[in-house]
Amino acid sequence: MKPSSDLSLEQSPNTRKINWFKVDVRAYTMIGALLIIWVLFGSLEERFLSATNLSNLFLQMSSTAILAIGMVLVIVAGHIDLSVGSLVGLTGGIAAMLNVWYDWNTVPVIIATVAIGAAIGFIQGWIIAYRAVPAFIVTLGGMLMFRGILFGSTGSVTIAPLSPSLRTLGQEYTTDIIGWIIGGAGLLLAGYLALRKRASRIRYGFAVEPNSVSMLRLLLIGALILGFVYLMNSYKGIPVPFLMVVVLALIFTFISKNTTFGRQIYAIGGNPEAARLSGINIKRRVLYVFVLCNTLAAISALVSTARLSAATMSSGQNSELDAIAACVIGGTSLMGGSGTIVGAVIGALVMASLDNGMSVMNMESFWQYIVKGGILILAVYIDIYSRQRKKTA
């Protein structure tokens, strides 16, 4: 009988060992593509791989990565959100108005901005989930409305400068000591999670990798973490916005993989009818997904506005397309039901690397649109092709 899985297994007295050469091919493909992009631009322009430029690269990708984290949940649930770019502009404008025009302190500004993002997500999510209006239409209308409200409320003028404390959200770096502490903590966390996952799989009799493979992976992860800290410390330190991306990615990875809510979102996107028959409250889950997505859009707005120390009328323009592209490039299927937070962050880093690399090489801006559009089409094609192969296998 033909095995149902494409994983090659070997029986052993205590557990089953897995042929690790056939595991996580899709995940490692994106990492390989990112390395190829870096090597290519680094060979063409030596400034690309400098500590200064890479630090700026991680700083620039943070806003898109935060948007992509929220977008993953929406797409996995089988929906789309076209309003997040305009929402970034609107909530960033509100934050700047409160801080500059009304002299609000940083903490109240952050709370108010995030609360507004969550409230807008609740309204959009309620219309989509409980009134069955397609998400494409609701969020397309939101995209237009939010941009119009931004123009009307600000008088179409740039609002600047922000207070120094608010600017830290987008411009601050860690000290060298704090950077090494964070790197050490990340290394310990990676080791703990890997060992815990391995022990859990052995306990329940699932396939595991050989010890040598697990150790090699941990060594590679440790080298990447410590190398990243060393590189960032050689410039100014780790950018605070990138640390926010890491924290949010960890939180939402835990939510998506280790909670009932997360598993239900994947079930809804994979087979809505089966999810309904199994007793999942689809309407409520969809509502929560849009609340989370728009809340993260408000956080992204705080980061991007703080980085520029100003709220501009073009802020967030086309950001929704970058977020969707980051998700798809990172392996999230537009059909729903599959996708990862880590993949979306890597996708955002790929997008930012392309933008940054072509800018460093002084290429005309139209090439950025052409290249990113081509990569997006290729990513969707690969996703559809792989799904068709699985169906015919």
PDB file of N, CA and C in Angstrom, residues 38-39 41-43 45-59 227-228 230-237 356-357 360:
ATOM      1  N   TRP A  38      20.440  38.522  -0.843  1.00  0.00           N
ATOM      2  CA  TRP A  38      21.485  39.266  -0.134  1.00  0.00           C
ATOM      3  C   TRP A  38      22.849  39.101  -0.812  1.00  0.00           C
ATOM      4  N   VAL A  39      23.159  37.864  -1.208  1.00  0.00           N
ATOM      5  CA  VAL A  39      24.448  37.619  -1.862  1.00  0.00           C
ATOM      6  C   VAL A  39      24.503  38.355  -3.203  1.00  0.00           C
ATOM      7  N   PHE A  41      22.802  41.147  -4.235  1.00  0.00           N
ATOM      8  CA  PHE A  41      22.962  42.593  -4.059  1.00  0.00           C
ATOM      9  C   PHE A  41      24.311  42.928  -3.421  1.00  0.00           C
ATOM     10  N   GLY A  42      24.772  42.048  -2.518  1.00  0.00           N
ATOM     11  CA  GLY A  42      26.066  42.291  -1.888  1.00  0.00           C
ATOM     12  C   GLY A  42      27.220  42.232  -2.878  1.00  0.00           C
ATOM     13  N   SER A  43      27.093  41.357  -3.863  1.00  0.00           N
ATOM     14  CA  SER A  43      28.148  41.262  -4.877  1.00  0.00           C
ATOM     15  C   SER A  43      28.096  42.427  -5.865  1.00  0.00           C
ATOM     16  N   GLU A  45      26.748  45.534  -5.045  1.00  0.00           N
ATOM     17  CA  GLU A  45      26.958  46.790  -4.329  1.00  0.00           C
ATOM     18  C   GLU A  45      27.385  46.455  -2.905  1.00  0.00           C
ATOM     19  N   GLU A  46      28.660  46.703  -2.583  1.00  0.00           N
ATOM     20  CA  GLU A  46      29.218  46.287  -1.292  1.00  0.00           C
ATOM     21  C   GLU A  46      28.538  46.966  -0.112  1.00  0.00           C
ATOM     22  N   ARG A  47      27.926  48.121  -0.316  1.00  0.00           N
ATOM     23  CA  ARG A  47      27.253  48.811   0.786  1.00  0.00           C
ATOM     24  C   ARG A  47      26.036  48.053   1.299  1.00  0.00           C
ATOM     25  N   PHE A  48      25.480  47.176   0.460  1.00  0.00           N
ATOM     26  CA  PHE A  48      24.246  46.491   0.844  1.00  0.00           C
ATOM     27  C   PHE A  48      24.432  45.656   2.103  1.00  0.00           C
ATOM     28  N   LEU A  49      25.546  44.945   2.226  1.00  0.00           N
ATOM     29  CA  LEU A  49      25.768  44.061   3.366  1.00  0.00           C
ATOM     30  C   LEU A  49      26.494  44.748   4.521  1.00  0.00           C
ATOM     31  N   SER A  50      26.610  46.056   4.483  1.00  0.00           N
ATOM     32  CA  SER A  50      27.223  46.771   5.596  1.00  0.00           C
ATOM     33  C   SER A  50      26.278  46.779   6.801  1.00  0.00           C
ATOM     34  N   ALA A  51      26.834  46.903   7.980  1.00  0.00           N
ATOM     35  CA  ALA A  51      26.017  46.926   9.196  1.00  0.00           C
ATOM     36  C   ALA A  51      25.020  48.073   9.177  1.00  0.00           C
ATOM     37  N   THR A  52      25.451  49.217   8.634  1.00  0.00           N
ATOM     38  CA  THR A  52      24.565  50.382   8.578  1.00  0.00           C
ATOM     39  C   THR A  52      23.345  50.107   7.721  1.00  0.00           C
ATOM     40  N   ASN A  53      23.567  49.542   6.531  1.00  0.00           N
ATOM     41  CA  ASN A  53      22.445  49.309   5.621  1.00  0.00           C
ATOM     42  C   ASN A  53      21.530  48.197   6.127  1.00  0.00           C
ATOM     43  N   LEU A  54      22.108  47.131   6.678  1.00  0.00           N
ATOM     44  CA  LEU A  54      21.274  46.038   7.177  1.00  0.00           C
ATOM     45  C   LEU A  54      20.448  46.486   8.377  1.00  0.00           C
ATOM     46  N   SER A  55      21.012  47.350   9.203  1.00  0.00           N
ATOM     47  CA  SER A  55      20.245  47.894  10.319  1.00  0.00           C
ATOM     48  C   SER A  55      19.062  48.704   9.801  1.00  0.00           C
ATOM     49  N   ASN A  56      19.323  49.534   8.793  1.00  0.00           N
ATOM     50  CA  ASN A  56      18.229  50.302   8.185  1.00  0.00           C
ATOM     51  C   ASN A  56      17.203  49.384   7.526  1.00  0.00           C
ATOM     52  N   LEU A  57      17.672  48.278   6.961  1.00  0.00           N
ATOM     53  CA  LEU A  57      16.778  47.320   6.321  1.00  0.00           C
ATOM     54  C   LEU A  57      15.802  46.722   7.334  1.00  0.00           C
ATOM     55  N   PHE A  58      16.313  46.292   8.487  1.00  0.00           N
ATOM     56  CA  PHE A  58      15.443  45.727   9.521  1.00  0.00           C
ATOM     57  C   PHE A  58      14.497  46.792  10.086  1.00  0.00           C
ATOM     58  N   LEU A  59      14.977  48.016  10.119  1.00  0.00           N
ATOM     59  CA  LEU A  59      14.133  49.114  10.584  1.00  0.00           C
ATOM     60  C   LEU A  59      12.995  49.374   9.596  1.00  0.00           C
ATOM     61  N   GLY A 227      25.227  36.114  15.563  1.00  0.00           N
ATOM     62  CA  GLY A 227      25.771  36.896  14.459  1.00  0.00           C
ATOM     63  C   GLY A 227      24.947  38.153  14.198  1.00  0.00           C
ATOM     64  N   PHE A 228      23.625  38.017  14.304  1.00  0.00           N
ATOM     65  CA  PHE A 228      22.748  39.172  14.128  1.00  0.00           C
ATOM     66  C   PHE A 228      23.016  40.225  15.199  1.00  0.00           C
ATOM     67  N   TYR A 230      25.762  40.668  16.966  1.00  0.00           N
ATOM     68  CA  TYR A 230      27.088  41.262  16.731  1.00  0.00           C
ATOM     69  C   TYR A 230      27.037  42.298  15.619  1.00  0.00           C
ATOM     70  N   LEU A 231      26.334  41.957  14.533  1.00  0.00           N
ATOM     71  CA  LEU A 231      26.244  42.867  13.402  1.00  0.00           C
ATOM     72  C   LEU A 231      25.511  44.147  13.765  1.00  0.00           C
ATOM     73  N   MET A 232      24.398  44.018  14.489  1.00  0.00           N
ATOM     74  CA  MET A 232      23.627  45.193  14.877  1.00  0.00           C
ATOM     75  C   MET A 232      24.400  46.055  15.867  1.00  0.00           C
ATOM     76  N   ASN A 233      25.102  45.423  16.798  1.00  0.00           N
ATOM     77  CA  ASN A 233      25.877  46.178  17.790  1.00  0.00           C
ATOM     78  C   ASN A 233      27.054  46.908  17.150  1.00  0.00           C
ATOM     79  N   SER A 234      27.509  46.429  15.992  1.00  0.00           N
ATOM     80  CA  SER A 234      28.617  47.113  15.324  1.00  0.00           C
ATOM     81  C   SER A 234      28.168  48.428  14.702  1.00  0.00           C
ATOM     82  N   TYR A 235      26.847  48.666  14.662  1.00  0.00           N
ATOM     83  CA  TYR A 235      26.349  49.957  14.187  1.00  0.00           C
ATOM     84  C   TYR A 235      25.798  50.748  15.369  1.00  0.00           C
ATOM     85  N   LYS A 236      24.505  50.627  15.655  1.00  0.00           N
ATOM     86  CA  LYS A 236      23.907  51.357  16.775  1.00  0.00           C
ATOM     87  C   LYS A 236      23.251  50.445  17.799  1.00  0.00           C
ATOM     88  N   GLY A 237      23.051  49.193  17.432  1.00  0.00           N
ATOM     89  CA  GLY A 237      22.321  48.276  18.287  1.00  0.00           C
ATOM     90  C   GLY A 237      21.118  47.706  17.536  1.00  0.00           C
ATOM     91  N   ASN A 356      15.274  47.743  -0.759  1.00  0.00           N
ATOM     92  CA  ASN A 356      16.508  48.345  -0.278  1.00  0.00           C
ATOM     93  C   ASN A 356      17.650  48.125  -1.253  1.00  0.00           C
ATOM     94  N   GLY A 357      17.759  46.896  -1.760  1.00  0.00           N
ATOM     95  CA  GLY A 357      18.858  46.590  -2.670  1.00  0.00           C
ATOM     96  C   GLY A 357      18.796  47.402  -3.945  1.00  0.00           C
ATOM     97  N   VAL A 360      19.734  51.025  -3.109  1.00  0.00           N
ATOM     98  CA  VAL A 360      21.172  51.199  -2.920  1.00  0.00           C
ATOM     99  C   VAL A 360      21.897  51.234  -4.265  1.00  0.00           C
TER     100      VAL A 360
END
